[in-house]
Structure formats: C-alpha cells, structure tokens
Short mmCIF file of C-alpha atoms and ligand atoms in Angstrom, two decimals:
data_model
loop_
_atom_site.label_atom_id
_atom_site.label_comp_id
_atom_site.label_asym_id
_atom_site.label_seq_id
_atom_site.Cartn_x
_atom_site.Cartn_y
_atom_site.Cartn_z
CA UNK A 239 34.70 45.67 25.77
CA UNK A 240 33.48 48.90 25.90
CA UNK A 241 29.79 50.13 24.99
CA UNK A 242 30.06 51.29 21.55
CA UNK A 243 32.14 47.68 20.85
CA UNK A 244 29.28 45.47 21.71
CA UNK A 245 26.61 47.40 20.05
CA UNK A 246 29.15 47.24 16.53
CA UNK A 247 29.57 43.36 17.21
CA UNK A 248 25.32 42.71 17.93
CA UNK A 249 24.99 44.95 14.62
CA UNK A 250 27.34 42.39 12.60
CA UNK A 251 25.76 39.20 14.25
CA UNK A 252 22.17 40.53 13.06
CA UNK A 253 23.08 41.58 9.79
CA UNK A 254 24.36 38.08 9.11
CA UNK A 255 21.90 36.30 10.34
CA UNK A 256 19.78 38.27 7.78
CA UNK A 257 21.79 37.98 4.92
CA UNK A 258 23.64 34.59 5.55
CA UNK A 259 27.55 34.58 4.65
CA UNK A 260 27.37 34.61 1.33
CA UNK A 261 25.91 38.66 1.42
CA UNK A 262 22.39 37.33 -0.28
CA UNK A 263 19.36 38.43 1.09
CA UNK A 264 17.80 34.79 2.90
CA UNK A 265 14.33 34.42 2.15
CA UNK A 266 11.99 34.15 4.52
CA UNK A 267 10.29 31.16 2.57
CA UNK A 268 11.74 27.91 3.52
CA UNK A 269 12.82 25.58 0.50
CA UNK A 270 12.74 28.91 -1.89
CA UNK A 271 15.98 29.10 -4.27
CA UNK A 272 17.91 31.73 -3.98
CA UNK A 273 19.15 32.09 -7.30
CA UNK A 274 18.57 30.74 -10.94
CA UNK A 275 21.88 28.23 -10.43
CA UNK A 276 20.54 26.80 -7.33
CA UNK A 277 18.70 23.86 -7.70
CA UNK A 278 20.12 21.70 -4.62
CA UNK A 279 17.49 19.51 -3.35
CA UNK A 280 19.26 17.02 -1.15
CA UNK A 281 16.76 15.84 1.15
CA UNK A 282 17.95 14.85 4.39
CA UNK A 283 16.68 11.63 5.58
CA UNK A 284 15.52 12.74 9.01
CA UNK A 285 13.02 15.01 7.29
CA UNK A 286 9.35 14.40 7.46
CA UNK A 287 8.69 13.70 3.94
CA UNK A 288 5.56 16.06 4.22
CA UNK A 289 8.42 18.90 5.37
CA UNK A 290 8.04 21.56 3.21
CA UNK A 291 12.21 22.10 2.89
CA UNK A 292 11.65 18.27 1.84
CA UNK A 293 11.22 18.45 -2.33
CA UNK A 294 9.77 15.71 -3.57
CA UNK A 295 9.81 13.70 -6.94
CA UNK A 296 6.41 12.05 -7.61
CA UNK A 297 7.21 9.61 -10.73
CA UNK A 298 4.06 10.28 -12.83
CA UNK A 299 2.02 6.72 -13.15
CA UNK A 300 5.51 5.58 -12.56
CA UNK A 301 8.51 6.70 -15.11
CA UNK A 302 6.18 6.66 -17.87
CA UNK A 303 8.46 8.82 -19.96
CA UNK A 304 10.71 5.35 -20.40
CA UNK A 305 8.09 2.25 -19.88
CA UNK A 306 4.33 1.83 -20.19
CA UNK A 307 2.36 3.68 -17.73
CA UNK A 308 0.65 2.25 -14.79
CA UNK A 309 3.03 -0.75 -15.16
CA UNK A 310 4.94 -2.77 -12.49
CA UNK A 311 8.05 -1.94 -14.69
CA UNK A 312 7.23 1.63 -14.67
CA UNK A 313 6.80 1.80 -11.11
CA UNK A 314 10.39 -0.09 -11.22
CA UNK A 315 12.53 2.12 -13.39
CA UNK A 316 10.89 4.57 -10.75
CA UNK A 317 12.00 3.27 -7.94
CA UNK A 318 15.73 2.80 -9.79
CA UNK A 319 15.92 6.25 -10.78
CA UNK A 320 14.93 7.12 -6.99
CA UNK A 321 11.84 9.03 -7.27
CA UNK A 322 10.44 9.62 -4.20
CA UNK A 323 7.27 8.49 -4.87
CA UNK A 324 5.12 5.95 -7.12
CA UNK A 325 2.03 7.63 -8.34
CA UNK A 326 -1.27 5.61 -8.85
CA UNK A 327 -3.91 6.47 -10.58
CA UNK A 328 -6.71 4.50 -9.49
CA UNK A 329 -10.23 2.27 -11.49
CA UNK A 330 -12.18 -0.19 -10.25
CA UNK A 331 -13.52 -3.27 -11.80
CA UNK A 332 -16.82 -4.63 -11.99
CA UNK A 333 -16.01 -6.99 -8.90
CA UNK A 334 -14.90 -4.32 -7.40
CA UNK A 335 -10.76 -4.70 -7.30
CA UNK A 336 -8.68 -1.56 -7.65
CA UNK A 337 -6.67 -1.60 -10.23
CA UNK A 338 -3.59 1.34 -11.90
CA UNK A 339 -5.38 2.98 -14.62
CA UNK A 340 -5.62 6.23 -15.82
CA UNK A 341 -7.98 6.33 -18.26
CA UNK A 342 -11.93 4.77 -17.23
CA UNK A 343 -11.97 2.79 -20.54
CA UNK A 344 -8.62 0.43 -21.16
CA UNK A 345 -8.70 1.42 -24.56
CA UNK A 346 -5.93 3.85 -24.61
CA UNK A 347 -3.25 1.39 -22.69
CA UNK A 348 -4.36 -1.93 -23.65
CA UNK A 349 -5.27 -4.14 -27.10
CA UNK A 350 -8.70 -4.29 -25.94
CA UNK A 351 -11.80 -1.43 -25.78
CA UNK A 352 -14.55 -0.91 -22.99
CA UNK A 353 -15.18 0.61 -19.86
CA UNK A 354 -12.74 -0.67 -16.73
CA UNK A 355 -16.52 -1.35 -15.51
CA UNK A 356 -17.35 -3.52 -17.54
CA UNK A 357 -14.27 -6.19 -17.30
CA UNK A 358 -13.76 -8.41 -13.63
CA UNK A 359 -10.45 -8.32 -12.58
CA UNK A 360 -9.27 -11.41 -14.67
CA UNK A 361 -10.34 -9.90 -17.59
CA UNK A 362 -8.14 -6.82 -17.00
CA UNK A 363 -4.95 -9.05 -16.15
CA UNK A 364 -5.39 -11.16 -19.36
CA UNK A 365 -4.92 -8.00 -21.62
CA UNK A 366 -1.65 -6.44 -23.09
CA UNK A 367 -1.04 -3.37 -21.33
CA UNK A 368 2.68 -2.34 -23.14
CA UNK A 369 2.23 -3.25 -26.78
CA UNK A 370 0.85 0.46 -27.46
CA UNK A 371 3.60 1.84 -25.79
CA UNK A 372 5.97 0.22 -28.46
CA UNK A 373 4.12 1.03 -31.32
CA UNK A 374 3.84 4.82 -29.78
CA UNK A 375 7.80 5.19 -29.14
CA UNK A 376 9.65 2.75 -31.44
CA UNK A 377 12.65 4.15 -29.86
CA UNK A 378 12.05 3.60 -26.82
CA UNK A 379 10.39 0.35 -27.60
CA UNK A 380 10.92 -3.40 -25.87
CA UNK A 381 9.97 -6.91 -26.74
CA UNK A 382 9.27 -7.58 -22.85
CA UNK A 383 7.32 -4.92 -22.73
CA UNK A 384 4.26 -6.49 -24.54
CA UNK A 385 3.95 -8.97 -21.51
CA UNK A 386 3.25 -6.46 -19.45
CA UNK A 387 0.00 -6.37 -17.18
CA UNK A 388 -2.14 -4.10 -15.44
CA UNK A 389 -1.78 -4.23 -11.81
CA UNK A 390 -4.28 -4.36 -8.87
CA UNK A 391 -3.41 -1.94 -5.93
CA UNK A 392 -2.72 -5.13 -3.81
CA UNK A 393 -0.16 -6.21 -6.47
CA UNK A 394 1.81 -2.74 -6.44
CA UNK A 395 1.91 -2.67 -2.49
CA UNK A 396 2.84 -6.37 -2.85
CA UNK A 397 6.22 -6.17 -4.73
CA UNK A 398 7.25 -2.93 -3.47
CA UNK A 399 6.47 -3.12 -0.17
CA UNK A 400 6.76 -0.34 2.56
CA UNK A 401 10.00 0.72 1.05
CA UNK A 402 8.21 2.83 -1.58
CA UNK A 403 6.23 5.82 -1.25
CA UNK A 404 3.24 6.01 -2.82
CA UNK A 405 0.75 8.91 -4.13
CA UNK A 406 -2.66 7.92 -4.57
CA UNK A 407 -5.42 8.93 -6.71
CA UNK A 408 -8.59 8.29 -6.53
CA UNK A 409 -10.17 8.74 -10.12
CA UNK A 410 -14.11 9.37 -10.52
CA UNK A 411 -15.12 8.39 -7.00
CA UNK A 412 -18.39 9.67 -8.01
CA UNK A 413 -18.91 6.73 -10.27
CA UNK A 414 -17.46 4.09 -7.67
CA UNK A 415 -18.92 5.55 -4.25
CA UNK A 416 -17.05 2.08 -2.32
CA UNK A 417 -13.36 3.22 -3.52
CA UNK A 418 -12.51 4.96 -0.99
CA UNK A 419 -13.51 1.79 1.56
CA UNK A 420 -12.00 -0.26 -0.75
CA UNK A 421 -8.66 1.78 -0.49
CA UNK A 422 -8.62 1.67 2.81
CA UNK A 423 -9.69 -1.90 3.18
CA UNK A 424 -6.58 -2.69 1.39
CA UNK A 425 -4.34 -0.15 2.83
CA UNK A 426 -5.11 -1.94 6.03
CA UNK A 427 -4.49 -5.52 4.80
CA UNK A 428 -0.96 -4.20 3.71
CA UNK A 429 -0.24 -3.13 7.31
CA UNK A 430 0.00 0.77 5.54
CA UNK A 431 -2.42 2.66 8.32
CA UNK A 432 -0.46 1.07 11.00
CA UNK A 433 0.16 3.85 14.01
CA UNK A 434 4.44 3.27 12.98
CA UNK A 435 4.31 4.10 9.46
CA UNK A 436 5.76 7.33 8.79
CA UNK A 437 3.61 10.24 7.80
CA UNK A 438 3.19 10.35 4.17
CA UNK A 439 4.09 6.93 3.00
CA UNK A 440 1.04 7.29 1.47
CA UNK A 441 -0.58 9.92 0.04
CA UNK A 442 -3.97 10.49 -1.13
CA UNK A 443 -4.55 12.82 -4.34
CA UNK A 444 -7.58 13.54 -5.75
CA UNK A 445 -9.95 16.43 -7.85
CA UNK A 446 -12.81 15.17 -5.45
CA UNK A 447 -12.55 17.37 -2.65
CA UNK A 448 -15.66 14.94 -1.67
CA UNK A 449 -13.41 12.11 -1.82
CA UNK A 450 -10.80 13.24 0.09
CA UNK A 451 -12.82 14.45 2.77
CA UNK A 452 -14.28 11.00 2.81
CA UNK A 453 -10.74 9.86 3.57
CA UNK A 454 -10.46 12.47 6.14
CA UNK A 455 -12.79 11.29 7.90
CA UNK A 456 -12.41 7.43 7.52
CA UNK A 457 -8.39 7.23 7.86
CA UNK A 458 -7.43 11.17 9.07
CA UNK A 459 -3.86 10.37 8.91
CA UNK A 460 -3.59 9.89 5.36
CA UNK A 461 -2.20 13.29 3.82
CA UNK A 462 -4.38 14.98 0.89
CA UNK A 463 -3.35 16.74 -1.52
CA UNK A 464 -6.26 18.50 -3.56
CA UNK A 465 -5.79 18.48 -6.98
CA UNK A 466 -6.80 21.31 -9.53
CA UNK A 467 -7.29 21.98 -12.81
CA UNK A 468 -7.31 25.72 -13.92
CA UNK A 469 -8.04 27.01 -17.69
CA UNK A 470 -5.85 29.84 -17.61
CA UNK A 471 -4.15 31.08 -15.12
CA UNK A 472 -4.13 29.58 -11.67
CA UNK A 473 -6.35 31.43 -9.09
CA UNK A 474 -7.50 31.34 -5.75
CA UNK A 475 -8.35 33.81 -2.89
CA UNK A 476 -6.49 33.23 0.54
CA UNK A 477 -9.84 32.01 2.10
CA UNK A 478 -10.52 29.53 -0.27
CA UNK A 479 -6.71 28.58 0.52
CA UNK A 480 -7.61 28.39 4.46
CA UNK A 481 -10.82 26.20 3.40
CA UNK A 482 -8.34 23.55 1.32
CA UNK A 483 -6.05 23.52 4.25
CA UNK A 484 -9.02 22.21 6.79
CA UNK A 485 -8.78 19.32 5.08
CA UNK A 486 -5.64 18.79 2.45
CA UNK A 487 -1.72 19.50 3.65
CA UNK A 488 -1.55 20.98 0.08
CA UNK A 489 -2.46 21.11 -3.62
CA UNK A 490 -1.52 19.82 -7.08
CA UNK A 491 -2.38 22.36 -9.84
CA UNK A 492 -1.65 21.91 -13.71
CA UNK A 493 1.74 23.05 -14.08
CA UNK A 494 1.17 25.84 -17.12
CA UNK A 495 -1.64 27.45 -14.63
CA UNK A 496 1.34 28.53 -12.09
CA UNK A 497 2.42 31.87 -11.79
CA UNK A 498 5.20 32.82 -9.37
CA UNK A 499 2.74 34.94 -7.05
CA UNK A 500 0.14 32.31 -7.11
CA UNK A 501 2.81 29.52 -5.71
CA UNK A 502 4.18 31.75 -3.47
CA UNK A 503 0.55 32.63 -2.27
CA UNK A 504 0.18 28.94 -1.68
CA UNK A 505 3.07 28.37 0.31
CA UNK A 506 2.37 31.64 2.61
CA UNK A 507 -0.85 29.99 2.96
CA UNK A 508 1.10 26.97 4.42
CA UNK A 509 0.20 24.32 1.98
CA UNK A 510 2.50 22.14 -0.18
CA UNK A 511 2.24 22.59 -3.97
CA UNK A 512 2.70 19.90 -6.45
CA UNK A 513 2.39 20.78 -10.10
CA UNK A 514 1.36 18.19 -12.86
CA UNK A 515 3.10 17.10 -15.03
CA UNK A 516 6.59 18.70 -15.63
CA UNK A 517 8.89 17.22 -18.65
CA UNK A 518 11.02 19.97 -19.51
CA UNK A 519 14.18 21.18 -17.28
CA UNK A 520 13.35 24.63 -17.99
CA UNK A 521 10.24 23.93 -16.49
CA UNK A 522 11.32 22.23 -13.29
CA UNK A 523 13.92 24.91 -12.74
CA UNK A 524 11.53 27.76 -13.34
CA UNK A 525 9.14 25.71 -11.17
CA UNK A 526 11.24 25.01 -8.38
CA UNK A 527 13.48 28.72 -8.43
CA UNK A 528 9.14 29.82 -7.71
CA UNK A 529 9.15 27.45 -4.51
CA UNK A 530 7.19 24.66 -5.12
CA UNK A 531 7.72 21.63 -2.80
CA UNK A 532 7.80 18.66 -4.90
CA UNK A 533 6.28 18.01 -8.49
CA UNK A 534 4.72 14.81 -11.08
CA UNK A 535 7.06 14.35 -13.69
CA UNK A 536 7.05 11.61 -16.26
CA UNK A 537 11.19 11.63 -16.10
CA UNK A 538 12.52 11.25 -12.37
CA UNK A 539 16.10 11.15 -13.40
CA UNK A 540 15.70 14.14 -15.14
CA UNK A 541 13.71 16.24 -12.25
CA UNK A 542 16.87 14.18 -10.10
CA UNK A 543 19.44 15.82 -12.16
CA UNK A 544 17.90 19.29 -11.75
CA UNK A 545 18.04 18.89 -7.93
CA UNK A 546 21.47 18.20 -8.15
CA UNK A 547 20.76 14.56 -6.62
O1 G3P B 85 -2.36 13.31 -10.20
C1 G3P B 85 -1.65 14.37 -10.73
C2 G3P B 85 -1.89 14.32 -12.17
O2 G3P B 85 -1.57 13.01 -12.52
C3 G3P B 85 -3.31 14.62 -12.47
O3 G3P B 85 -3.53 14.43 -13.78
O4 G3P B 85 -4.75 13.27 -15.50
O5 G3P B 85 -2.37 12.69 -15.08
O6 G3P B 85 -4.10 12.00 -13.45
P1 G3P B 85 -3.69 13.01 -14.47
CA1 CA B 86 -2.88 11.19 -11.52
#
C-alpha cells in the first residue's frame, strides 16, 4: 500500500474513533446522552455499581409515590419495580434502635404525635404508619395498608437481605451523636461490612459532612454521598468540589438547584451526582440528557421507563 494510502486509511480510523459510526460527535463524558431521544440506561451487571456509566435508580424512602413511605411494602413495590436501590432515611429511639423515618416527630406518618425521642422502640411498632397515606391519596388507597408498621434498620436488612441495595441516611446526627456506631454496629451484625460485599451495597447519604466523615473514618469502605441543599441555583467552586471528593465518591443536590454546567462541573470533578427527588419524566430526561449518574425518585418504574429498562 503505498504512502499516501496508509496515511488516508489512519485519517478514517481516527476520525471514527472520534465521531463513532453513527457521524455524532462522542462525548468525552462517560454516561452523557447524546441526544434528547436517548435515554438507554441498561446497566450491565459486571459494572461496579459506583461506575459512573452505571445509572442508578434510588427508590425515594422506598416507592413512596404508590405505598406509605418508610414502609416494608414500600421498600417492596421497590424492589418489584427494580429500583436499584432502597433509600432509608434514618431516627433513633429513646433506647436507642434505628428506625425508617423521615420526619424527627412521627406525627406526619403515623396516628400518633411526639418526638421519635421520646417513644422506645415498642412504642413506635405499635402505631399505624399507612392510615395517613389512605386518607392523603384515596386513589391510591388500601385496606392493608393501615397495618402497616414502622421498621427498625435490623428489620429492613432482615427481609431483604443482601439482595437489595441500600442508600442510607443518617438524619440529625447532631442530635443522636451514637448513630453512626449504632449503624455500623448493625451493619456488622447483618454481615454488610464483610471484606466480599460488593462496593456500594450500601451507601451512606447524609447533609452532615461531620457524619459522614465519622463513617469515613469508622467503616472507610462505605461510599458517601454528600448531600446538599441549595436556595437557588446550585453552586460550588472546583476546590470546594476537590474538598467533597476527600471524603464522599459524590453528591446529592435538590434537583430544581441543577443547572447543566453545574452537573457537568461535578462530573469533571469526578464525583457522582444524585439529584433529589425527581417525579416528572421531563425532569428525569432533562436530568439525565445533563449527565447525572443516578437520581431519588418517588416512582422507580417511571425513572425505569425513561431509561428504556
Ligand atoms: O436523601 C435524599 C433526599 O431524600 C434528601 O431529602 O428530605 O427527602 O430526606 P429528604
Ligand atoms: Ca433522604
């Protein structure tokens, strides 16, 4: 082949590998869609689920657009609808059990009023914890659903095992300095810290950057994610980026703060980004065509669908 052959052929084999077959420009941005139609998500199952070409669908205190929050049946539906995760919002009791709340007082998603504080454990699992939910969506609404509980941590890790993934938060730390120890205590007792368990069966999600430093330091390979809660429009400089990265693998800011430069400022800073809490197709498509890598969402099936799962 003579000189001016080779250098033609070298010319086509780099201009594809820029542009791919299909003539698009490839961005340089793993996981970022190429296009408004493509939503494909199909994560392989070799991927590390921490990947960030893995997209992943955290069910918001479980599907809690279809059950009661924080519920075993949420968590259920969840797991049917094949989110990728379970996401638990953590309270402790006064004896000092961990139980899936969202709220510090269970008067919102129970038929009782008070401070999680103030009740022991059995005080908790005697209450109601659906009955609002009926009387909220009468559409959506279930007889069964007013025997429904609210679960300890151990009781979630109990009946879904090491199957599920699950996305922990730890709410107000700074009110119950021991629930990190506690987490871990029971983490432990459920065989989740073993050396085998894959990376990011569990991860850890809180606003306390305190907290999850505490984790850090006390079980280093649990994953953080720092959660964030901007006003108006999301913001941070690339060295406070570097600074989360020391000690998260990424952050989870409030969905309407995004901006397409901010998430793609994330991402360059090598962190995963998972907004809270995304409903709306538009949003998820919008959200996803800006490259974020997984995101809460009160309706799995729906977030599912927009994947093209
Ligand atoms: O944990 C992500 C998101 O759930 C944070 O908001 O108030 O629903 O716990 P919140
Ligand atoms: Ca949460």
């Amino acid at each position: 082949m003579k000189k001016k052959q080779h250098f033609l052929l070298w010319m086509c084999v780099f201009v594809m590998s820029m542009y791919g077959c299909s003539g698009a420009p490839v961005s340089k941005m793993k996981n970022a869609p190429q296009d408004e139609s493509a939503h494909v998500h199909a994560n392989k199952p070799e991927e590390d689920l921490l990947s960030p070409d893995r997209f992943l669908n955290i069910a918001h205190r479980g599907a809690s657009g279809y059950a009661p929050e924080h519920t075993l049946k949420a968590y259920e539906i969840a797991e049917k609808m094949q989110g990728d995760y379970i996401e638990i919002d953590l309270q402790m009791t006064k004896d000092g059990k961990l139980i899936a709340m969202h709220d510090d007082t269970v008067s919102r998603t129970t038929n009782s009023k008070g401070k999680v504080s103030d009740f022991s454990f059995s005080e908790v699992e005697a209450l109601d914890a659906g009955t609002w939910f009926n009387e909220e969506n009468p559409g959506l609404a279930q007889p069964a659903f007013n025997q429904l509980e609210v679960p300890s941590l151990e009781q979630i890790l109990d009946a879904f095992g090491t199957n599920a993934n699950y996305y922990i938060e730890t709410k107000k730390p700074e009110e119950n300095p021991t629930m990190v120890d506690e987490l871990l205590t029971v983490l432990k007792r459920r065989d989740l810290l073993d050396a085998d368990v894959p990376t990011g069966k569990v991860i850890i999600q809180s606003f306390s950057k305190k907290s999850l430093l505490e984790v850090q330091q006390k079980a280093p390979s649990l994953p953080r994610i720092q959660l964030m809660k901007f006003n108006g429009k999301a913001t941070l400089t690339d060295k406070e980026l570097a600074n989360i990265k020391q000690y998260a693998v990424g952050i989870g800011p409030n969905a309407s703060s995004l901006t397409k430069a901010f998430v793609q400022q994330a991402r360059k800073a090598g962190l995963l980004i998972h907004p809270y809490t995304v409903n709306e197709k538009a949003d998820m498509k919008r959200l996803i065509d800006w490259g974020v890598t997984g995101m809460f969402t009160n309706y799995p099936d729906r977030l599912n669908e927009v994947l093209g799962r």
